[in-house]
Coordinates of C-alpha atoms in Angstrom, one line a residue:
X145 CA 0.0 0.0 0.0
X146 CA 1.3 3.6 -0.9
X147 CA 2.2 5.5 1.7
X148 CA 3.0 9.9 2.2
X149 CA 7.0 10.0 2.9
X150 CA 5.7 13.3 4.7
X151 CA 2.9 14.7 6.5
X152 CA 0.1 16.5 4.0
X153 CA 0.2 20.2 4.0
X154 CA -3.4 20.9 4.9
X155 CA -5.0 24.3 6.1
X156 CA -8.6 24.4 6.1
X157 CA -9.1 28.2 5.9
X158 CA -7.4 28.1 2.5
X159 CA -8.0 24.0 1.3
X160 CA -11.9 23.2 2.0
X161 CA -13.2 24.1 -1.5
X162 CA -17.0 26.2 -1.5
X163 CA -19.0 24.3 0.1
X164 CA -21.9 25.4 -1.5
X165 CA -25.3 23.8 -1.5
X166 CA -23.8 20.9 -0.1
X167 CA -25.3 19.4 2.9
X168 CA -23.3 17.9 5.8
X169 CA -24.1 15.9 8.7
X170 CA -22.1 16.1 11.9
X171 CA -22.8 13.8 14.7
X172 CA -21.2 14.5 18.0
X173 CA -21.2 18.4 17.3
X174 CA -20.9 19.4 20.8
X175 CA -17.7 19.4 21.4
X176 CA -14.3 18.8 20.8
X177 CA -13.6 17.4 17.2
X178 CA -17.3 17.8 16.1
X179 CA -17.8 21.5 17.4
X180 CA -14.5 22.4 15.4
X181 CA -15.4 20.8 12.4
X182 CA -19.1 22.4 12.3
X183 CA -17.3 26.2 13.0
X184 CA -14.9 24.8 10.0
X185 CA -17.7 23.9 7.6
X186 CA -19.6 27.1 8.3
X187 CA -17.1 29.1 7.0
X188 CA -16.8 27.8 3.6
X189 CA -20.5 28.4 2.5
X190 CA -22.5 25.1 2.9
X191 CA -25.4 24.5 2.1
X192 CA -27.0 23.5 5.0
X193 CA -25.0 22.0 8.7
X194 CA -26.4 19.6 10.7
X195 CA -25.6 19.2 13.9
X196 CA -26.6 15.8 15.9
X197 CA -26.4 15.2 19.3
X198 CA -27.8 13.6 22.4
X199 CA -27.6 16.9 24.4
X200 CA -30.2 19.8 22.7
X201 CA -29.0 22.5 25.3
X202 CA -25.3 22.3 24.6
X203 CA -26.3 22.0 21.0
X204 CA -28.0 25.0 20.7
X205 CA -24.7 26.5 22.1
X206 CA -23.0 25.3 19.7
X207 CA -25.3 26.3 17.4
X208 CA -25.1 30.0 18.6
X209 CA -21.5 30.3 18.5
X210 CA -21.7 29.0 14.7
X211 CA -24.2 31.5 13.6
X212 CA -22.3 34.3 16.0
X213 CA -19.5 33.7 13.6
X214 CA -20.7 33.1 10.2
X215 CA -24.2 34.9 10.9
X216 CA -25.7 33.6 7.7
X217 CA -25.0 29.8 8.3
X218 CA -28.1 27.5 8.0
X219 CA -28.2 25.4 10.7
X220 CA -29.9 22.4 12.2
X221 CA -29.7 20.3 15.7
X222 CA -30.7 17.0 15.4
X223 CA -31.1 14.8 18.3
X224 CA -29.9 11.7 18.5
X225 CA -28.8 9.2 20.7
X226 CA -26.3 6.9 19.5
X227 CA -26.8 4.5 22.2
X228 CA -30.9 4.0 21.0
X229 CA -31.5 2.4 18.2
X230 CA -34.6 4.1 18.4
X231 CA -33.4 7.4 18.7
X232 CA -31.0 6.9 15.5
X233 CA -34.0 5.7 13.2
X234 CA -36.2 8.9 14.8
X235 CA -33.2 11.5 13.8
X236 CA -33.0 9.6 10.3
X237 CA -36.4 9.9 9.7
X238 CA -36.7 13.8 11.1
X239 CA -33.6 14.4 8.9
X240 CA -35.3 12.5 5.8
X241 CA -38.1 14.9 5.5
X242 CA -36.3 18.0 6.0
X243 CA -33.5 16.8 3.3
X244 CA -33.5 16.2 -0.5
X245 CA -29.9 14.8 -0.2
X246 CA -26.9 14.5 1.9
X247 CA -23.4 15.0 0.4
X248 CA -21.4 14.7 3.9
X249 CA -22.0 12.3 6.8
X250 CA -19.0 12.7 9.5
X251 CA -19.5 9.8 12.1
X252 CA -17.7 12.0 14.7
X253 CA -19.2 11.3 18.4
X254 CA -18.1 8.4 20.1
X255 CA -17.4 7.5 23.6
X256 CA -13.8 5.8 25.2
X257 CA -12.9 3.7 28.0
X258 CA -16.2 3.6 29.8
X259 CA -17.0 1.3 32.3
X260 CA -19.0 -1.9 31.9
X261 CA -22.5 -0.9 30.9
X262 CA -25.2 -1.8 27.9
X263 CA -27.0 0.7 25.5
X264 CA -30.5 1.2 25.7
X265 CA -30.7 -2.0 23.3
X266 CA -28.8 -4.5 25.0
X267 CA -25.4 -4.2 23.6
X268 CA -22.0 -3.7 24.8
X269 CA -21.9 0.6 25.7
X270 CA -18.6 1.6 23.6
X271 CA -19.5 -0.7 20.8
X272 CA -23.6 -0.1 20.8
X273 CA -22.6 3.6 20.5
X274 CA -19.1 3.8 19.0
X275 CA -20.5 1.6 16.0
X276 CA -23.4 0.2 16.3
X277 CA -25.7 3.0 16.4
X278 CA -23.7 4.9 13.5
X279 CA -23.9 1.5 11.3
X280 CA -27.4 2.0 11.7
X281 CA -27.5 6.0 10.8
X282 CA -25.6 5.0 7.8
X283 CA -27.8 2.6 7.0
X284 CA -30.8 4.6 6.8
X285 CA -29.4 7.8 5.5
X286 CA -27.2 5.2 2.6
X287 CA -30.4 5.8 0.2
X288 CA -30.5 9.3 0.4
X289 CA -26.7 9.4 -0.6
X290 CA -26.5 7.5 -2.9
X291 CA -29.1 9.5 -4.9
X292 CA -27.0 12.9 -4.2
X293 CA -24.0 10.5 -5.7
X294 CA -26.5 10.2 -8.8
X295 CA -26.7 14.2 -9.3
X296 CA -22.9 14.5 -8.0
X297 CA -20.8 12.5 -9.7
X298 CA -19.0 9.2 -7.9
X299 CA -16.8 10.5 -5.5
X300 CA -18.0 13.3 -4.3
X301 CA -20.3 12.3 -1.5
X302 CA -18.3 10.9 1.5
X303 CA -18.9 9.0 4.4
X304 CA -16.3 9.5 7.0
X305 CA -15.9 7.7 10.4
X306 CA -13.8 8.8 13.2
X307 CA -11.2 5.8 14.5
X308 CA -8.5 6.0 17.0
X309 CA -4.9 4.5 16.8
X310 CA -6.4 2.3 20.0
X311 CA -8.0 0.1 17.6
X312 CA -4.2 -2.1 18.0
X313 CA -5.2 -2.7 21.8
X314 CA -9.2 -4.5 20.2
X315 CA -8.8 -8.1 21.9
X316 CA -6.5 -10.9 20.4
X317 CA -9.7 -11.7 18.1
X318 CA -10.1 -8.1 16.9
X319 CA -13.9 -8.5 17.8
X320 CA -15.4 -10.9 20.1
X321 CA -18.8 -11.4 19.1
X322 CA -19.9 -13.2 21.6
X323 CA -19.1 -10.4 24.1
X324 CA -21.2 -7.3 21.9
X325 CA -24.5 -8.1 23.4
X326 CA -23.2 -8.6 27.1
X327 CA -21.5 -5.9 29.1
X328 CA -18.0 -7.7 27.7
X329 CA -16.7 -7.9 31.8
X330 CA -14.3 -10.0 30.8
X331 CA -12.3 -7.3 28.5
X332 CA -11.1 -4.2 29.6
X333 CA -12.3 -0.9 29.2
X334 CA -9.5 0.0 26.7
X335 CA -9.9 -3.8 24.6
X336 CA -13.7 -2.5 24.7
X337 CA -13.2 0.4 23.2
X338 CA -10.3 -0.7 20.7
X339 CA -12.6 -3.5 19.0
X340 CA -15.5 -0.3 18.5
X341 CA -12.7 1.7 16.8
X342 CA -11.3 -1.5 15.0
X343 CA -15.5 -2.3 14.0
X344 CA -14.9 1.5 12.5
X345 CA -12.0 0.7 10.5
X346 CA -13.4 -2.4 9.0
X347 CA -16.8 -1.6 8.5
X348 CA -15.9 1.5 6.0
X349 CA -13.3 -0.7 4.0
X350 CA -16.4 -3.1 3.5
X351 CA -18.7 -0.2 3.0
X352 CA -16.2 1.2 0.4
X353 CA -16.1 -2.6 -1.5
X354 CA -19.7 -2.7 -1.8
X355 CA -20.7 0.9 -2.3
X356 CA -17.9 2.4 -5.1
X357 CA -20.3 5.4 -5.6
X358 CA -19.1 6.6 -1.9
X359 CA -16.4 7.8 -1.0
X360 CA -15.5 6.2 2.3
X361 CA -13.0 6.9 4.8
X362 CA -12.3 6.1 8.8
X363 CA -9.8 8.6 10.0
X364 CA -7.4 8.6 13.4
X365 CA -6.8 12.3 14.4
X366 CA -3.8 10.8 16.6
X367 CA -3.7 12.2 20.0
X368 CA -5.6 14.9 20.9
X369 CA -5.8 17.6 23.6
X370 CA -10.0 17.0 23.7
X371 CA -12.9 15.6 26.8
X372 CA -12.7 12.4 25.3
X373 CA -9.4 11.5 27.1
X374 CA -10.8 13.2 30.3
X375 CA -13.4 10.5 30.2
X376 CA -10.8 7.7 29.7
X377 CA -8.5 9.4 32.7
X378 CA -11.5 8.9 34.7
X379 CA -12.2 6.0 34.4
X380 CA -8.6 4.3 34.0
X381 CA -6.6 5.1 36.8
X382 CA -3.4 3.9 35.2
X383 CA -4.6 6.0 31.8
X384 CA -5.1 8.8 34.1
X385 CA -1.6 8.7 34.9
X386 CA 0.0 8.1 31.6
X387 CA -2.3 11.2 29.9
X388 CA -1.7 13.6 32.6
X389 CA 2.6 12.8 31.3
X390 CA 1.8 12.3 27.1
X391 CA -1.4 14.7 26.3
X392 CA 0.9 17.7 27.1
X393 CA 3.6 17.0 25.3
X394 CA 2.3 14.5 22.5
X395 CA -1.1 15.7 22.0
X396 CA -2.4 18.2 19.6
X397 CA -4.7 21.0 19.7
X398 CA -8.1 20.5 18.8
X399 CA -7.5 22.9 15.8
X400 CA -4.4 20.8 14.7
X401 CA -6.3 17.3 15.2
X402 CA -9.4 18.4 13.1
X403 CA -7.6 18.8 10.1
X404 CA -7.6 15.3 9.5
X405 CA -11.5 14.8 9.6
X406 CA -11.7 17.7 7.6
X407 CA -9.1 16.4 4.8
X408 CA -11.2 13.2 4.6
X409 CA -14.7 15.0 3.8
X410 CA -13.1 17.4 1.3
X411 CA -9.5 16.5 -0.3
X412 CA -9.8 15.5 -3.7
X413 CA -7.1 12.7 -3.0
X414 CA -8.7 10.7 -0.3
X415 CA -8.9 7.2 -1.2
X416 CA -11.9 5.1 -0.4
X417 CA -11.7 2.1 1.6
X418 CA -8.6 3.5 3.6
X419 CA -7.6 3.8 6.9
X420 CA -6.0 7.0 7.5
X421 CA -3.4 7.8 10.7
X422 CA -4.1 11.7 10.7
X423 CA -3.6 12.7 6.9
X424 CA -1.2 10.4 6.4
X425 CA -2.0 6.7 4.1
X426 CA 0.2 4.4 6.7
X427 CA -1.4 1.6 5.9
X428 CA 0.0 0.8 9.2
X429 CA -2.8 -0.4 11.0
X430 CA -3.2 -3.3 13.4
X431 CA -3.1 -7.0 10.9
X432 CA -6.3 -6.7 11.9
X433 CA -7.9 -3.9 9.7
X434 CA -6.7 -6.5 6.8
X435 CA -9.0 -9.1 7.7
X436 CA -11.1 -9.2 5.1
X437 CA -13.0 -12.2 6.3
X438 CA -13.5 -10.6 10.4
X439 CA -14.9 -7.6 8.1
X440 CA -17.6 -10.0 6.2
X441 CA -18.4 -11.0 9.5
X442 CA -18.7 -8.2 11.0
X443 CA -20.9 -6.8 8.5
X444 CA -23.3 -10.4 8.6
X445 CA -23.1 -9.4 12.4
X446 CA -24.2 -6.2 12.1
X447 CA -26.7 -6.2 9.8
X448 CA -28.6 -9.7 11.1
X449 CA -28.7 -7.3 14.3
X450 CA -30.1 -4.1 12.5
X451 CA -32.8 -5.9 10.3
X452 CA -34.1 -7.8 13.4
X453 CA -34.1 -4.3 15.0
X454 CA -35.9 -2.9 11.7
X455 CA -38.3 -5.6 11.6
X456 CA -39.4 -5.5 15.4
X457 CA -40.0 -1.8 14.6
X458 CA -42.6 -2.1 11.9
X459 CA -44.4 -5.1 14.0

């Protein structure tokens, strides 16, 4: 696999091209990575930003501060709970009838290192919310995109999934399957987490195979200075320790870490199908991300879960 010899030179003032009439979803807009890309995105005309989160109020903020900048920016919150599957197919459907099409879907919000726990739905917390719930928001919202690929041209509408470089500490199996509708006990916070972000990583390169008129990307930001890792410091007493030494001196500003999310939904040269470490083609991650049969599995997996969900919904 082809790799950059050297970073990629990427400012977004001066790099996002016009965004114009071009709609783009946003989940996890609250904060950290999300809220920067959203102030990012408004500046560069769009056509319309959507913003989708489990907390309204802070949305709204958000919101404010967007329009408090760009003043002319139009706007939407969306509410959505990743951790309901009922919550995801309600902010689809809210989103469907406001929408005509969707050009950019940034799978942003995510959760790390939490303790045991189960979604609303019975699954494993990280992986329920991490993955499960955006497999099923790009499920429904697939359609819609694939008709604004029609009018667009291949290529130019992109679905883009945030991953993490902790996808190398998933368990020996990558993904237990057994574990994803238990609280997983018998894995750690941080194997929990890494087989959501590995689910990520494999999920868009078999996305990308069976959907070529998408352009479809999961994207590490490497370390970054953001709430996330305050949640994992919390909850890990040793990773408390350890971030408290590197996140000062190896992590990056939330400014500097956004760039790569914001490469992957705009750059000409983003390949589909690829893992991305920042904006840099490693092809460097875990053996893992290279198992093509643990991603046909994981997609059998995923999707015998969401049509029984589907089905029980129309009953």
């Amino acid at each position: 696999m082809a790799t950059h010899s050297s970073p990629i030179s990427f400012i977004p003032a001066r790099d996002i091209p016009p965004l114009t009439n071009k709609v783009i979803l946003v989940t996890g807009g609250t904060a950290g990575l999300g809220k920067q890309s959203i102030l990012e995105f408004a500046k560069h005309d769009p056509g319309h930003l959507w913003l989708a989160a489990r907390n309204v109020a802070k949305a709204q903020e958000t919101v404010n501060e967007v329009v408090k900048s760009v003043p002319n920016v139009r706007i939407s919150i969306l509410e959505l709970d990743l951790g309901s599957l009922a919550s995801v197919q309600r902010a689809a459907s809210q989103f469907l009838e406001s929408s005509s099409r969707l050009d950019v879907l940034l799978n942003n919000a995510g959760i790390m290192a939490h303790p045991e726990g189960l979604t609303k739905d019975g699954y494993e917390l990280q992986f329920g919310t991490n993955f499960l719930g955006h497999s099923l928001l790009i499920r429904l919202l697939l359609p819609i995109m694939q008709r604004t690929a029609l009018q667009m041209g291949p290529g130019d509408v992109r679905i883009v999934s945030l991953t993490s470089g902790s996808h190398a500490r998933a368990p020996p199996a990558g993904i237990v399957f057994d574990s994803l509708k238990t609280d997983a006990s018998s894995l750690s916070a941080v194997e929990r987490y890494g087989q959501s972000k590995l689910a990520n990583i494999l999920y868009a390169k078999e996305l990308a195979y069976r959907i070529p008129d998408i352009r479809i990307a999961s994207v590490n930001p490497g370390m970054v200075r953001t709430g996330l890792t305050d949640v994992m410091g919390k909850n890990n007493l040793a990773y408390r320790l350890i971030l408290s030494v590197l996140s000062p001196i190896m992590g990056v500003s939330i400014e500097e870490g956004v760039k790569a999310q914001l490469w992957a939904c705009t750059a000409k040269d983003v390949r589909s199908g690829e893992y991305y470490s920042r904006m840099e083609e490693t092809g460097k991650g875990s053996p893992h991300t290279r198992d093509r049969k643990l991603a046909e599995d994981l997609w059998d997996w995923t999707h015998k879960e969401l049509d029984a969900f589907l089905v029980s919904g129309q009953s």
